[in-house]
Structure formats: structure tokens, C-alpha cells
């Protein structure tokens, strides 16, 4: 049975994090799972526990404290005009994650071709932000009930750099936090960018439901770059 490690807080890493225990003796791939706003690094542990036995699963903690055991990657307000983000915080978290993933790869001897970043809600937003601006850092990314930030456009990598990237978009059709139109926008945007991807919608709300979890894990297994 997989359990969470104690929290690693080390100046050698840009973010505090936990890993799933016991880790593989010789990990051949890296899965970085990002929690949503107001959550914490333990939220996606059960999902990570279903990853391949030779995958090192890392769960970083968002850098912004929002309350007891509640963290985020950036602050956001929901209004009639859609989500209003603190763009400077989103960009700072994006840069921290790019550095953090590189630090993990160096520390554990796993290269970018064997690295996937994925997340739920705001964690999915950051997964896309990392992958689409620094595609050399990861092989694939997944956005689970999230979106791709329009503010990201000036920082997107060019088509040649994005050509080897793979994406996965999963969203609830009855999501009242981030309407499914965000998934359709993401699908269209990735198509225009030439990023190979899959998009799936589910009869659920803003949640990581059973079918979404199973389909994500199946996608992860199909695209294992080993």
C-alpha cells in the first residue's frame, strides 16, 4: 500500500513536496501531480498510487498559503466575466515548477522524455502552463477539470518545440466552476498549435470522478515513454 512521505523542504528544490512511498528502487519515469486551489499535496495521492510501479510520483505543495493545509498556485476570483487571476502569481508558479521539475530530474536521474506533469483544476492549469512554455522539460501533460490560461499566449513555445509534446484534456460537462467551454477552447487551441492530444468530457461537475481517473491512468499507461 502506498503512503505519503513526510514533507521535503530543501533549498535544493524550488517547492516543498512529498513522494509516494515506497518509491521504486530504480525509477524510470517521473509523474508530477499538482493539486487545485485551496487543496494540498495529499489530494492526488490516491491517483498517483495507481501509476506504474517504476514511476516516481511527486506531489508538490503550492507556494501560496490560503489557510490551514490549504494552498494554491495563484489567487483567483470568480465573476460574471469569468475567472480573474493574479497573473504575476500564476507566472511565478509556472517558473518555479519548471525549475522544480528540472531539479527532480537531476536528483533522481530521470530525463524529460520520461516525465509527465498533470493536475486537477488549478493544478491542471499549471500543468499546461509548464508544458506549453517549456516543452523540453516534459514529455506530456494532463489538464483534469482545468483550463489553459489565455494570458499564457505570449509565452508559448513555437510549433517546432511543441511538436513532440502530448496532451490530455478531461472535463465535466456540468462543471460550475470552470464551464466545459474551457475544455473546448483548450482542444481547439492545442489543435492549432499542432500538439497531439485527447479530449474527453464526462457527465460530472467540477470533480475528479471515477471515469475521469480511470481514463487518465489509461492514457498515462498508453503513452508511457519507456
Short mmCIF file of C-alpha atoms in Angstrom, two decimals:
data_model
loop_
_atom_site.label_atom_id
_atom_site.label_comp_id
_atom_site.label_asym_id
_atom_site.label_seq_id
_atom_site.Cartn_x
_atom_site.Cartn_y
_atom_site.Cartn_z
CA UNK A 1 0.00 0.00 0.00
CA UNK A 2 1.32 3.43 -0.97
CA UNK A 3 1.70 6.11 1.68
CA UNK A 4 2.80 9.74 1.67
CA UNK A 5 6.31 10.67 2.72
CA UNK A 6 6.98 13.46 5.16
CA UNK A 7 7.16 16.92 3.63
CA UNK A 8 10.50 17.66 1.94
CA UNK A 9 11.59 21.26 2.43
CA UNK A 10 15.04 21.66 0.93
CA UNK A 11 16.69 24.73 -0.62
CA UNK A 12 17.87 22.46 -3.44
CA UNK A 13 14.24 22.30 -4.62
CA UNK A 14 12.08 25.26 -5.65
CA UNK A 15 8.99 23.82 -3.91
CA UNK A 16 8.14 21.75 -0.85
CA UNK A 17 6.88 18.29 -1.82
CA UNK A 18 6.01 14.76 -0.83
CA UNK A 19 6.59 11.50 -2.65
CA UNK A 20 4.64 8.27 -2.62
CA UNK A 21 6.26 5.58 -0.52
CA UNK A 22 7.80 3.16 -1.04
CA UNK A 23 9.42 4.67 -4.12
CA UNK A 24 10.67 2.47 -6.96
CA UNK A 25 14.19 1.16 -6.39
CA UNK A 26 15.24 2.45 -9.81
CA UNK A 27 12.54 4.80 -11.13
CA UNK A 28 12.42 5.04 -14.91
CA UNK A 29 9.72 7.71 -15.15
CA UNK A 30 8.51 10.73 -13.21
CA UNK A 31 4.91 11.82 -12.61
CA UNK A 32 4.40 15.25 -11.02
CA UNK A 33 0.82 15.76 -9.76
CA UNK A 34 -0.44 19.25 -8.94
CA UNK A 35 -3.34 19.93 -6.56
CA UNK A 36 -6.08 22.51 -7.06
CA UNK A 37 -6.58 25.88 -5.35
CA UNK A 38 -7.35 25.52 -1.67
CA UNK A 39 -6.07 21.95 -1.65
CA UNK A 40 -2.76 20.43 -0.71
CA UNK A 41 -0.19 17.96 -1.91
CA UNK A 42 -2.03 14.98 -0.45
CA UNK A 43 -5.14 15.44 -2.61
CA UNK A 44 -3.90 13.44 -5.61
CA UNK A 45 -2.01 10.76 -3.70
CA UNK A 46 -4.65 8.10 -4.41
CA UNK A 47 -4.47 8.89 -8.13
CA UNK A 48 -0.69 8.70 -8.11
CA UNK A 49 -0.77 5.38 -6.30
CA UNK A 50 -2.28 3.85 -9.45
CA UNK A 51 0.66 4.85 -11.64
CA UNK A 52 3.16 2.28 -12.87
CA UNK A 53 5.36 0.53 -10.32
CA UNK A 54 8.54 2.05 -11.74
CA UNK A 55 7.16 5.61 -11.70
CA UNK A 56 8.34 8.08 -9.09
CA UNK A 57 5.28 10.09 -8.05
CA UNK A 58 5.97 13.57 -6.70
CA UNK A 59 3.32 15.82 -5.17
CA UNK A 60 4.46 19.42 -4.72
CA UNK A 61 2.76 21.96 -2.46
CA UNK A 62 1.52 25.20 -3.99
CA UNK A 63 3.59 28.18 -2.79
CA UNK A 64 0.66 30.37 -1.69
CA UNK A 65 -0.85 29.61 1.73
CA UNK A 66 -4.61 30.23 1.73
CA UNK A 67 -5.47 28.68 5.10
CA UNK A 68 -4.65 25.68 7.30
CA UNK A 69 -3.46 22.93 4.93
CA UNK A 70 -4.89 24.97 2.03
CA UNK A 71 -2.57 26.14 -0.72
CA UNK A 72 -2.70 27.48 -4.25
CA UNK A 73 -0.61 28.30 -7.28
CA UNK A 74 -2.20 31.71 -7.75
CA UNK A 75 -5.15 33.61 -6.36
CA UNK A 76 -8.31 33.77 -8.42
CA UNK A 77 -11.75 35.38 -8.13
CA UNK A 78 -14.78 34.05 -9.98
CA UNK A 79 -17.04 36.68 -11.53
CA UNK A 80 -19.67 37.03 -14.22
CA UNK A 81 -16.85 37.76 -16.63
CA UNK A 82 -15.09 34.50 -15.83
CA UNK A 83 -12.10 33.75 -13.60
CA UNK A 84 -9.97 36.77 -12.73
CA UNK A 85 -6.45 35.65 -11.85
CA UNK A 86 -3.42 37.27 -10.25
CA UNK A 87 -1.30 36.83 -13.36
CA UNK A 88 2.01 37.59 -11.64
CA UNK A 89 1.43 34.74 -9.19
CA UNK A 90 0.49 32.32 -11.97
CA UNK A 91 3.67 33.20 -13.84
CA UNK A 92 5.84 32.89 -10.72
CA UNK A 93 4.39 29.43 -10.02
CA UNK A 94 4.93 28.41 -13.64
CA UNK A 95 8.60 29.36 -13.44
CA UNK A 96 9.03 27.68 -10.05
CA UNK A 97 7.53 24.45 -11.42
CA UNK A 98 9.79 24.48 -14.47
CA UNK A 99 12.80 24.81 -12.16
CA UNK A 100 11.41 22.25 -9.71
CA UNK A 101 10.85 19.58 -12.35
CA UNK A 102 14.37 20.09 -13.62
CA UNK A 103 15.71 19.73 -10.07
CA UNK A 104 13.77 16.48 -9.62
CA UNK A 105 15.07 15.12 -12.91
CA UNK A 106 18.65 15.86 -11.91
CA UNK A 107 18.25 14.49 -8.37
CA UNK A 108 16.60 11.23 -9.44
CA UNK A 109 18.30 10.68 -12.80
CA UNK A 110 15.11 10.84 -14.89
CA UNK A 111 15.07 12.79 -18.14
CA UNK A 112 12.36 14.96 -19.67
CA UNK A 113 11.38 12.27 -22.17
CA UNK A 114 10.20 10.17 -19.21
CA UNK A 115 8.41 12.96 -17.32
CA UNK A 116 4.68 13.77 -17.16
CA UNK A 117 3.07 16.69 -15.33
CA UNK A 118 -0.66 16.60 -14.57
CA UNK A 119 -3.08 18.26 -12.22
CA UNK A 120 -6.63 18.91 -11.12
CA UNK A 121 -8.32 22.30 -11.65
CA UNK A 122 -5.70 24.96 -10.93
CA UNK A 123 -3.08 22.22 -10.89
CA UNK A 124 -4.14 21.30 -14.43
CA UNK A 125 -3.81 24.93 -15.44
CA UNK A 126 -0.20 24.95 -14.23
CA UNK A 127 0.49 21.62 -15.94
CA UNK A 128 -0.45 23.17 -19.27
CA UNK A 129 1.45 26.35 -18.47
CA UNK A 130 4.66 24.42 -17.81
CA UNK A 131 4.36 22.11 -20.80
CA UNK A 132 3.35 24.70 -23.40
CA UNK A 133 6.08 27.17 -22.46
CA UNK A 134 8.87 24.70 -21.63
CA UNK A 135 8.13 21.56 -23.70
CA UNK A 136 11.75 20.46 -23.37
CA UNK A 137 11.04 19.81 -19.67
CA UNK A 138 8.28 17.17 -20.04
CA UNK A 139 7.02 14.57 -22.49
CA UNK A 140 3.31 15.01 -21.74
CA UNK A 141 0.80 16.91 -19.64
CA UNK A 142 -2.80 16.46 -18.47
CA UNK A 143 -5.43 19.04 -17.54
CA UNK A 144 -8.11 17.47 -15.35
CA UNK A 145 -11.07 19.87 -14.90
CA UNK A 146 -8.84 22.85 -15.62
CA UNK A 147 -8.13 25.20 -18.50
CA UNK A 148 -5.33 26.81 -20.48
CA UNK A 149 -4.79 30.40 -19.43
CA UNK A 150 -5.35 32.93 -22.24
CA UNK A 151 -2.67 35.02 -20.52
CA UNK A 152 -0.16 32.33 -21.50
CA UNK A 153 -0.21 33.11 -25.22
CA UNK A 154 2.81 35.47 -25.38
CA UNK A 155 4.99 32.84 -23.69
CA UNK A 156 4.01 29.80 -25.76
CA UNK A 157 6.81 27.78 -27.33
CA UNK A 158 6.91 27.65 -31.12
CA UNK A 159 5.45 24.81 -33.18
CA UNK A 160 8.76 23.02 -33.64
CA UNK A 161 9.40 22.87 -29.89
CA UNK A 162 5.82 21.74 -29.23
CA UNK A 163 5.87 19.01 -31.87
CA UNK A 164 6.92 16.19 -29.53
CA UNK A 165 4.53 17.13 -26.71
CA UNK A 166 1.39 15.11 -25.87
CA UNK A 167 -1.63 16.47 -24.01
CA UNK A 168 -4.77 15.20 -22.30
CA UNK A 169 -7.86 17.30 -21.52
CA UNK A 170 -10.62 15.91 -19.27
CA UNK A 171 -13.61 17.93 -18.07
CA UNK A 172 -17.05 17.61 -16.51
CA UNK A 173 -19.99 18.67 -18.70
CA UNK A 174 -21.73 20.15 -15.63
CA UNK A 175 -18.71 21.90 -14.16
CA UNK A 176 -19.98 25.07 -12.44
CA UNK A 177 -16.52 26.38 -11.54
CA UNK A 178 -14.88 26.13 -14.94
CA UNK A 179 -17.56 25.56 -17.61
CA UNK A 180 -16.85 22.90 -20.26
CA UNK A 181 -16.35 25.65 -22.83
CA UNK A 182 -12.83 25.89 -21.38
CA UNK A 183 -12.16 22.30 -22.44
CA UNK A 184 -13.39 23.02 -25.96
CA UNK A 185 -11.18 26.11 -26.11
CA UNK A 186 -8.22 24.06 -24.94
CA UNK A 187 -8.94 21.39 -27.54
CA UNK A 188 -9.13 23.99 -30.33
CA UNK A 189 -6.00 25.77 -29.12
CA UNK A 190 -3.92 22.60 -28.94
CA UNK A 191 -5.11 21.63 -32.42
CA UNK A 192 -3.98 25.00 -33.79
CA UNK A 193 -0.63 24.61 -32.03
CA UNK A 194 -0.13 21.15 -33.51
CA UNK A 195 0.04 19.48 -30.09
CA UNK A 196 -1.11 15.83 -30.21
CA UNK A 197 -3.82 15.41 -27.59
CA UNK A 198 -7.02 13.72 -26.47
CA UNK A 199 -10.08 15.47 -25.07
CA UNK A 200 -12.84 13.78 -23.05
CA UNK A 201 -15.99 15.13 -21.41
CA UNK A 202 -17.89 13.44 -18.57
CA UNK A 203 -21.41 13.80 -17.11
CA UNK A 204 -20.00 15.24 -13.88
CA UNK A 205 -19.33 18.55 -12.15
CA UNK A 206 -16.04 20.07 -11.01
CA UNK A 207 -14.55 16.86 -9.73
CA UNK A 208 -12.11 14.09 -10.44
CA UNK A 209 -14.66 11.33 -10.92
CA UNK A 210 -14.11 7.59 -11.26
CA UNK A 211 -14.30 7.53 -15.06
CA UNK A 212 -12.01 10.54 -15.43
CA UNK A 213 -9.45 8.95 -13.12
CA UNK A 214 -9.57 5.64 -14.99
CA UNK A 215 -9.25 7.29 -18.40
CA UNK A 216 -6.33 9.44 -17.27
CA UNK A 217 -4.50 6.39 -15.94
CA UNK A 218 -5.18 4.51 -19.18
CA UNK A 219 -3.82 7.47 -21.18
CA UNK A 220 -0.78 7.60 -18.93
CA UNK A 221 -0.11 3.88 -19.49
CA UNK A 222 -0.61 4.15 -23.27
CA UNK A 223 1.83 6.99 -23.56
CA UNK A 224 4.44 5.71 -21.14
CA UNK A 225 7.61 6.86 -22.91
CA UNK A 226 9.76 3.96 -21.70
#
